[in-house]
PDB file of N, CA and C in Angstrom:
ATOM      1  N   MET A  29     -30.483  -0.934  -1.085  1.00 47.00           N
ATOM      2  CA  MET A  29     -29.404   0.089  -2.568  1.00 47.00           C
ATOM      3  C   MET A  29     -27.959   0.482  -2.749  1.00 47.00           C
ATOM      4  N   LEU A  30     -27.741  -0.216  -4.154  1.00 54.00           N
ATOM      5  CA  LEU A  30     -26.184   0.308  -3.796  1.00 54.00           C
ATOM      6  C   LEU A  30     -25.535   1.105  -4.544  1.00 54.00           C
ATOM      7  N   ASP A  31     -25.478   1.967  -4.755  1.00 59.00           N
ATOM      8  CA  ASP A  31     -25.158   3.661  -5.337  1.00 59.00           C
ATOM      9  C   ASP A  31     -23.636   3.883  -5.398  1.00 59.00           C
ATOM     10  N   ALA A  32     -23.095   3.053  -6.422  1.00 59.00           N
ATOM     11  CA  ALA A  32     -21.632   3.664  -6.832  1.00 59.00           C
ATOM     12  C   ALA A  32     -21.048   5.036  -7.328  1.00 59.00           C
ATOM     13  N   ALA A  33     -22.121   5.382  -7.964  1.00 62.00           N
ATOM     14  CA  ALA A  33     -22.662   7.109  -8.123  1.00 62.00           C
ATOM     15  C   ALA A  33     -21.883   8.611  -6.676  1.00 62.00           C
ATOM     16  N   ALA A  34     -22.431   7.798  -5.430  1.00 60.00           N
ATOM     17  CA  ALA A  34     -21.864   7.800  -4.836  1.00 60.00           C
ATOM     18  C   ALA A  34     -20.390   8.584  -3.524  1.00 60.00           C
ATOM     19  N   GLY A  35     -20.260   9.766  -3.207  1.00 64.00           N
ATOM     20  CA  GLY A  35     -18.499  10.145  -3.102  1.00 64.00           C
ATOM     21  C   GLY A  35     -17.757   9.329  -2.229  1.00 64.00           C
ATOM     22  N   GLY A  36     -18.859   8.290  -1.675  1.00 74.00           N
ATOM     23  CA  GLY A  36     -18.556   8.206  -0.512  1.00 74.00           C
ATOM     24  C   GLY A  36     -18.372   6.234   0.016  1.00 74.00           C
ATOM     25  N   SER A  37     -19.214   5.677  -1.253  1.00 83.00           N
ATOM     26  CA  SER A  37     -19.562   4.373  -0.922  1.00 83.00           C
ATOM     27  C   SER A  37     -18.656   3.659  -1.062  1.00 83.00           C
ATOM     28  N   PRO A  38     -18.085   1.688  -0.354  1.00 87.00           N
ATOM     29  CA  PRO A  38     -17.450   0.972  -0.930  1.00 87.00           C
ATOM     30  C   PRO A  38     -17.215   0.977  -2.237  1.00 87.00           C
ATOM     31  N   VAL A  39     -18.230   0.518  -3.101  1.00 88.00           N
ATOM     32  CA  VAL A  39     -18.319   0.520  -4.151  1.00 88.00           C
ATOM     33  C   VAL A  39     -16.977   1.684  -4.944  1.00 88.00           C
ATOM     34  N   ARG A  40     -17.779   2.857  -4.887  1.00 89.00           N
ATOM     35  CA  ARG A  40     -17.061   3.554  -5.695  1.00 89.00           C
ATOM     36  C   ARG A  40     -15.446   3.486  -5.601  1.00 89.00           C
ATOM     37  N   ARG A  41     -15.599   3.963  -4.065  1.00 91.00           N
ATOM     38  CA  ARG A  41     -13.363   3.296  -4.459  1.00 91.00           C
ATOM     39  C   ARG A  41     -13.381   2.351  -4.647  1.00 91.00           C
ATOM     40  N   GLU A  42     -14.050   1.800  -4.299  1.00 92.00           N
ATOM     41  CA  GLU A  42     -13.317   0.114  -5.126  1.00 92.00           C
ATOM     42  C   GLU A  42     -13.057   0.922  -7.132  1.00 92.00           C
ATOM     43  N   ILE A  43     -14.014   1.587  -7.430  1.00 91.00           N
ATOM     44  CA  ILE A  43     -13.910   2.122  -8.610  1.00 91.00           C
ATOM     45  C   ILE A  43     -12.975   2.741  -8.643  1.00 91.00           C
ATOM     46  N   GLN A  44     -12.817   4.148  -8.258  1.00 92.00           N
ATOM     47  CA  GLN A  44     -11.852   5.068  -8.651  1.00 92.00           C
ATOM     48  C   GLN A  44     -10.240   3.838  -7.990  1.00 92.00           C
ATOM     49  N   ASP A  45     -10.382   2.719  -7.825  1.00 95.00           N
ATOM     50  CA  ASP A  45      -9.274   1.861  -7.177  1.00 95.00           C
ATOM     51  C   ASP A  45      -8.435   1.437  -8.560  1.00 95.00           C
ATOM     52  N   VAL A  46      -9.221   0.636  -9.033  1.00 94.00           N
ATOM     53  CA  VAL A  46      -9.599   0.327 -10.446  1.00 94.00           C
ATOM     54  C   VAL A  46      -8.873   0.871 -11.385  1.00 94.00           C
ATOM     55  N   GLU A  47      -9.678   2.488 -11.380  1.00 95.00           N
ATOM     56  CA  GLU A  47      -8.782   3.469 -12.889  1.00 95.00           C
ATOM     57  C   GLU A  47      -8.094   3.827 -12.132  1.00 95.00           C
ATOM     58  N   ARG A  48      -7.591   3.980 -11.014  1.00 96.00           N
ATOM     59  CA  ARG A  48      -5.658   4.064 -10.637  1.00 96.00           C
ATOM     60  C   ARG A  48      -4.786   3.578 -11.284  1.00 96.00           C
ATOM     61  N   ALA A  49      -5.672   1.680 -10.961  1.00 96.00           N
ATOM     62  CA  ALA A  49      -4.047   1.107 -10.826  1.00 96.00           C
ATOM     63  C   ALA A  49      -4.276   0.944 -12.880  1.00 96.00           C
ATOM     64  N   LEU A  50      -5.390   1.024 -13.908  1.00 94.00           N
ATOM     65  CA  LEU A  50      -5.279   0.518 -14.835  1.00 94.00           C
ATOM     66  C   LEU A  50      -4.688   1.859 -15.720  1.00 94.00           C
ATOM     67  N   CYS A  51      -4.254   3.246 -14.671  1.00 95.00           N
ATOM     68  CA  CYS A  51      -3.659   4.559 -15.186  1.00 95.00           C
ATOM     69  C   CYS A  51      -2.337   3.936 -15.266  1.00 95.00           C
ATOM     70  N   VAL A  52      -1.453   3.653 -14.088  1.00 95.00           N
ATOM     71  CA  VAL A  52      -0.401   3.326 -13.276  1.00 95.00           C
ATOM     72  C   VAL A  52       0.359   1.713 -14.113  1.00 95.00           C
ATOM     73  N   SER A  53      -0.877   0.921 -14.440  1.00 93.00           N
ATOM     74  CA  SER A  53      -0.658   0.088 -15.624  1.00 93.00           C
ATOM     75  C   SER A  53      -0.012   0.489 -17.045  1.00 93.00           C
ATOM     76  N   THR A  54      -0.965   1.762 -17.379  1.00 92.00           N
ATOM     77  CA  THR A  54      -0.274   1.827 -19.626  1.00 92.00           C
ATOM     78  C   THR A  54      -0.208   3.141 -18.976  1.00 92.00           C
ATOM     79  N   GLY A  55       0.127   3.819 -18.367  1.00 93.00           N
ATOM     80  CA  GLY A  55       1.436   5.081 -18.063  1.00 93.00           C
ATOM     81  C   GLY A  55       0.162   6.086 -19.124  1.00 93.00           C
ATOM     82  N   THR A  56      -0.914   5.889 -18.286  1.00 93.00           N
ATOM     83  CA  THR A  56      -1.839   6.643 -19.031  1.00 93.00           C
ATOM     84  C   THR A  56      -2.723   7.808 -17.064  1.00 93.00           C
ATOM     85  N   THR A  57      -2.474   8.979 -17.740  1.00 93.00           N
ATOM     86  CA  THR A  57      -3.308   9.846 -16.753  1.00 93.00           C
ATOM     87  C   THR A  57      -4.770   9.898 -16.745  1.00 93.00           C
ATOM     88  N   ASP A  58      -5.325   9.290 -17.675  1.00 92.00           N
ATOM     89  CA  ASP A  58      -6.750   9.485 -17.859  1.00 92.00           C
ATOM     90  C   ASP A  58      -7.643   7.839 -18.806  1.00 92.00           C
ATOM     91  N   VAL A  59      -8.665   7.647 -17.655  1.00 92.00           N
ATOM     92  CA  VAL A  59      -9.160   6.480 -17.010  1.00 92.00           C
ATOM     93  C   VAL A  59      -9.945   6.277 -18.961  1.00 92.00           C
ATOM     94  N   HIS A  60     -10.672   7.300 -19.912  1.00 92.00           N
ATOM     95  CA  HIS A  60     -10.345   6.587 -20.740  1.00 92.00           C
ATOM     96  C   HIS A  60      -9.668   7.139 -22.093  1.00 92.00           C
ATOM     97  N   ALA A  61      -8.814   7.488 -21.324  1.00 92.00           N
ATOM     98  CA  ALA A  61      -7.306   6.726 -22.230  1.00 92.00           C
ATOM     99  C   ALA A  61      -6.556   5.023 -21.964  1.00 92.00           C
ATOM    100  N   ALA A  62      -6.836   5.003 -20.859  1.00 92.00           N
ATOM    101  CA  ALA A  62      -6.215   3.776 -20.175  1.00 92.00           C
ATOM    102  C   ALA A  62      -7.191   2.485 -20.781  1.00 92.00           C
ATOM    103  N   LEU A  63      -8.003   2.929 -20.699  1.00 90.00           N
ATOM    104  CA  LEU A  63      -9.024   1.989 -21.418  1.00 90.00           C
ATOM    105  C   LEU A  63      -8.318   1.782 -23.129  1.00 90.00           C
ATOM    106  N   ILE A  64      -8.166   3.185 -23.809  1.00 88.00           N
ATOM    107  CA  ILE A  64      -7.642   2.575 -25.247  1.00 88.00           C
ATOM    108  C   ILE A  64      -6.651   2.372 -24.788  1.00 88.00           C
ATOM    109  N   ALA A  65      -5.723   1.936 -24.326  1.00 89.00           N
ATOM    110  CA  ALA A  65      -4.260   1.848 -24.238  1.00 89.00           C
ATOM    111  C   ALA A  65      -3.992  -0.232 -23.346  1.00 89.00           C
ATOM    112  N   ALA A  66      -4.982  -0.220 -22.510  1.00 88.00           N
ATOM    113  CA  ALA A  66      -5.142  -1.236 -22.729  1.00 88.00           C
ATOM    114  C   ALA A  66      -6.012  -2.531 -22.984  1.00 88.00           C
ATOM    115  N   ARG A  67      -6.635  -2.217 -24.569  1.00 84.00           N
ATOM    116  CA  ARG A  67      -7.341  -2.740 -25.083  1.00 84.00           C
ATOM    117  C   ARG A  67      -6.054  -2.959 -25.634  1.00 84.00           C
ATOM    118  N   HIS A  68      -5.030  -2.370 -26.616  1.00 82.00           N
ATOM    119  CA  HIS A  68      -3.850  -2.951 -27.557  1.00 82.00           C
ATOM    120  C   HIS A  68      -3.296  -4.415 -26.776  1.00 82.00           C
ATOM    121  N   TYR A  69      -3.456  -4.144 -25.359  1.00 81.00           N
ATOM    122  CA  TYR A  69      -2.226  -4.926 -24.940  1.00 81.00           C
ATOM    123  C   TYR A  69      -3.019  -6.463 -25.124  1.00 81.00           C
ATOM    124  N   LEU A  70      -4.296  -6.384 -25.741  1.00 78.00           N
ATOM    125  CA  LEU A  70      -5.098  -7.768 -25.503  1.00 78.00           C
ATOM    126  C   LEU A  70      -4.148  -8.480 -26.784  1.00 78.00           C
ATOM    127  N   PRO A  71      -4.976  -9.869 -27.132  1.00 75.00           N
ATOM    128  CA  PRO A  71      -4.088 -10.485 -27.718  1.00 75.00           C
ATOM    129  C   PRO A  71      -5.174 -10.069 -29.317  1.00 75.00           C
ATOM    130  N   GLY A  72      -3.939 -10.258 -30.189  1.00 72.00           N
ATOM    131  CA  GLY A  72      -5.006 -10.193 -31.636  1.00 72.00           C
ATOM    132  C   GLY A  72      -5.636  -8.331 -32.126  1.00 72.00           C
ATOM    133  N   THR A  73      -5.263  -8.021 -31.164  1.00 66.00           N
ATOM    134  CA  THR A  73      -5.418  -6.037 -31.172  1.00 66.00           C
ATOM    135  C   THR A  73      -4.016  -5.488 -31.811  1.00 66.00           C
ATOM    136  N   GLY A  74      -4.176  -4.909 -32.342  1.00 62.00           N
ATOM    137  CA  GLY A  74      -3.399  -3.960 -34.268  1.00 62.00           C
ATOM    138  C   GLY A  74      -3.344  -2.403 -33.093  1.00 62.00           C
ATOM    139  N   PRO A  75      -2.569  -1.713 -33.904  1.00 60.00           N
ATOM    140  CA  PRO A  75      -2.176  -0.184 -33.460  1.00 60.00           C
ATOM    141  C   PRO A  75      -3.911   0.504 -34.432  1.00 60.00           C
ATOM    142  N   LEU A  76      -4.061   0.376 -35.419  1.00 59.00           N
ATOM    143  CA  LEU A  76      -5.345   0.591 -35.702  1.00 59.00           C
ATOM    144  C   LEU A  76      -6.664   0.546 -35.693  1.00 59.00           C
ATOM    145  N   ASP A  77      -5.797  -0.611 -34.491  1.00 58.00           N
ATOM    146  CA  ASP A  77      -7.427  -1.816 -34.271  1.00 58.00           C
ATOM    147  C   ASP A  77      -8.061  -1.339 -33.008  1.00 58.00           C
ATOM    148  N   ASP A  78      -9.233  -0.868 -33.411  1.00 55.00           N
ATOM    149  CA  ASP A  78     -10.260   0.141 -31.930  1.00 55.00           C
ATOM    150  C   ASP A  78     -11.298  -1.374 -31.043  1.00 55.00           C
ATOM    151  N   SER A  79     -11.039  -2.116 -31.848  1.00 56.00           N
ATOM    152  CA  SER A  79     -12.008  -3.447 -30.566  1.00 56.00           C
ATOM    153  C   SER A  79     -11.534  -4.930 -29.828  1.00 56.00           C
ATOM    154  N   VAL A  80     -12.114  -4.662 -29.307  1.00 52.00           N
ATOM    155  CA  VAL A  80     -12.024  -6.153 -28.766  1.00 52.00           C
ATOM    156  C   VAL A  80     -11.984  -7.228 -29.621  1.00 52.00           C
ATOM    157  N   LEU A  81     -13.523  -7.418 -29.803  1.00 51.00           N
ATOM    158  CA  LEU A  81     -14.330  -8.299 -30.542  1.00 51.00           C
ATOM    159  C   LEU A  81     -12.823  -9.141 -31.880  1.00 51.00           C
ATOM    160  N   ALA A  82     -12.557 -10.974 -30.910  1.00 51.00           N
ATOM    161  CA  ALA A  82     -11.892 -10.639 -32.648  1.00 51.00           C
ATOM    162  C   ALA A  82     -12.700 -10.906 -34.223  1.00 51.00           C
ATOM    163  N   THR A  83     -12.085 -11.537 -35.219  1.00 50.00           N
ATOM    164  CA  THR A  83     -13.372 -11.352 -35.880  1.00 50.00           C
ATOM    165  C   THR A  83     -13.093 -13.324 -36.995  1.00 50.00           C
ATOM    166  N   ARG A  84     -13.860 -13.388 -36.829  1.00 48.00           N
ATOM    167  CA  ARG A  84     -14.001 -14.994 -37.284  1.00 48.00           C
ATOM    168  C   ARG A  84     -14.135 -15.512 -38.971  1.00 48.00           C
TER     169      ARG A  84
END
């Protein structure tokens, strides 16, 4: 069984690498803030839009 929550698992290390890359690329230090910032780089999103889904 794969356990990403285990501190030494390869999956957990990969997740941590992605978190660090996201924080660096968005200029944040918190993964939650990085996710919010990354959403605003997506096409069709504005500064007050917190959704990533386009409306039709």
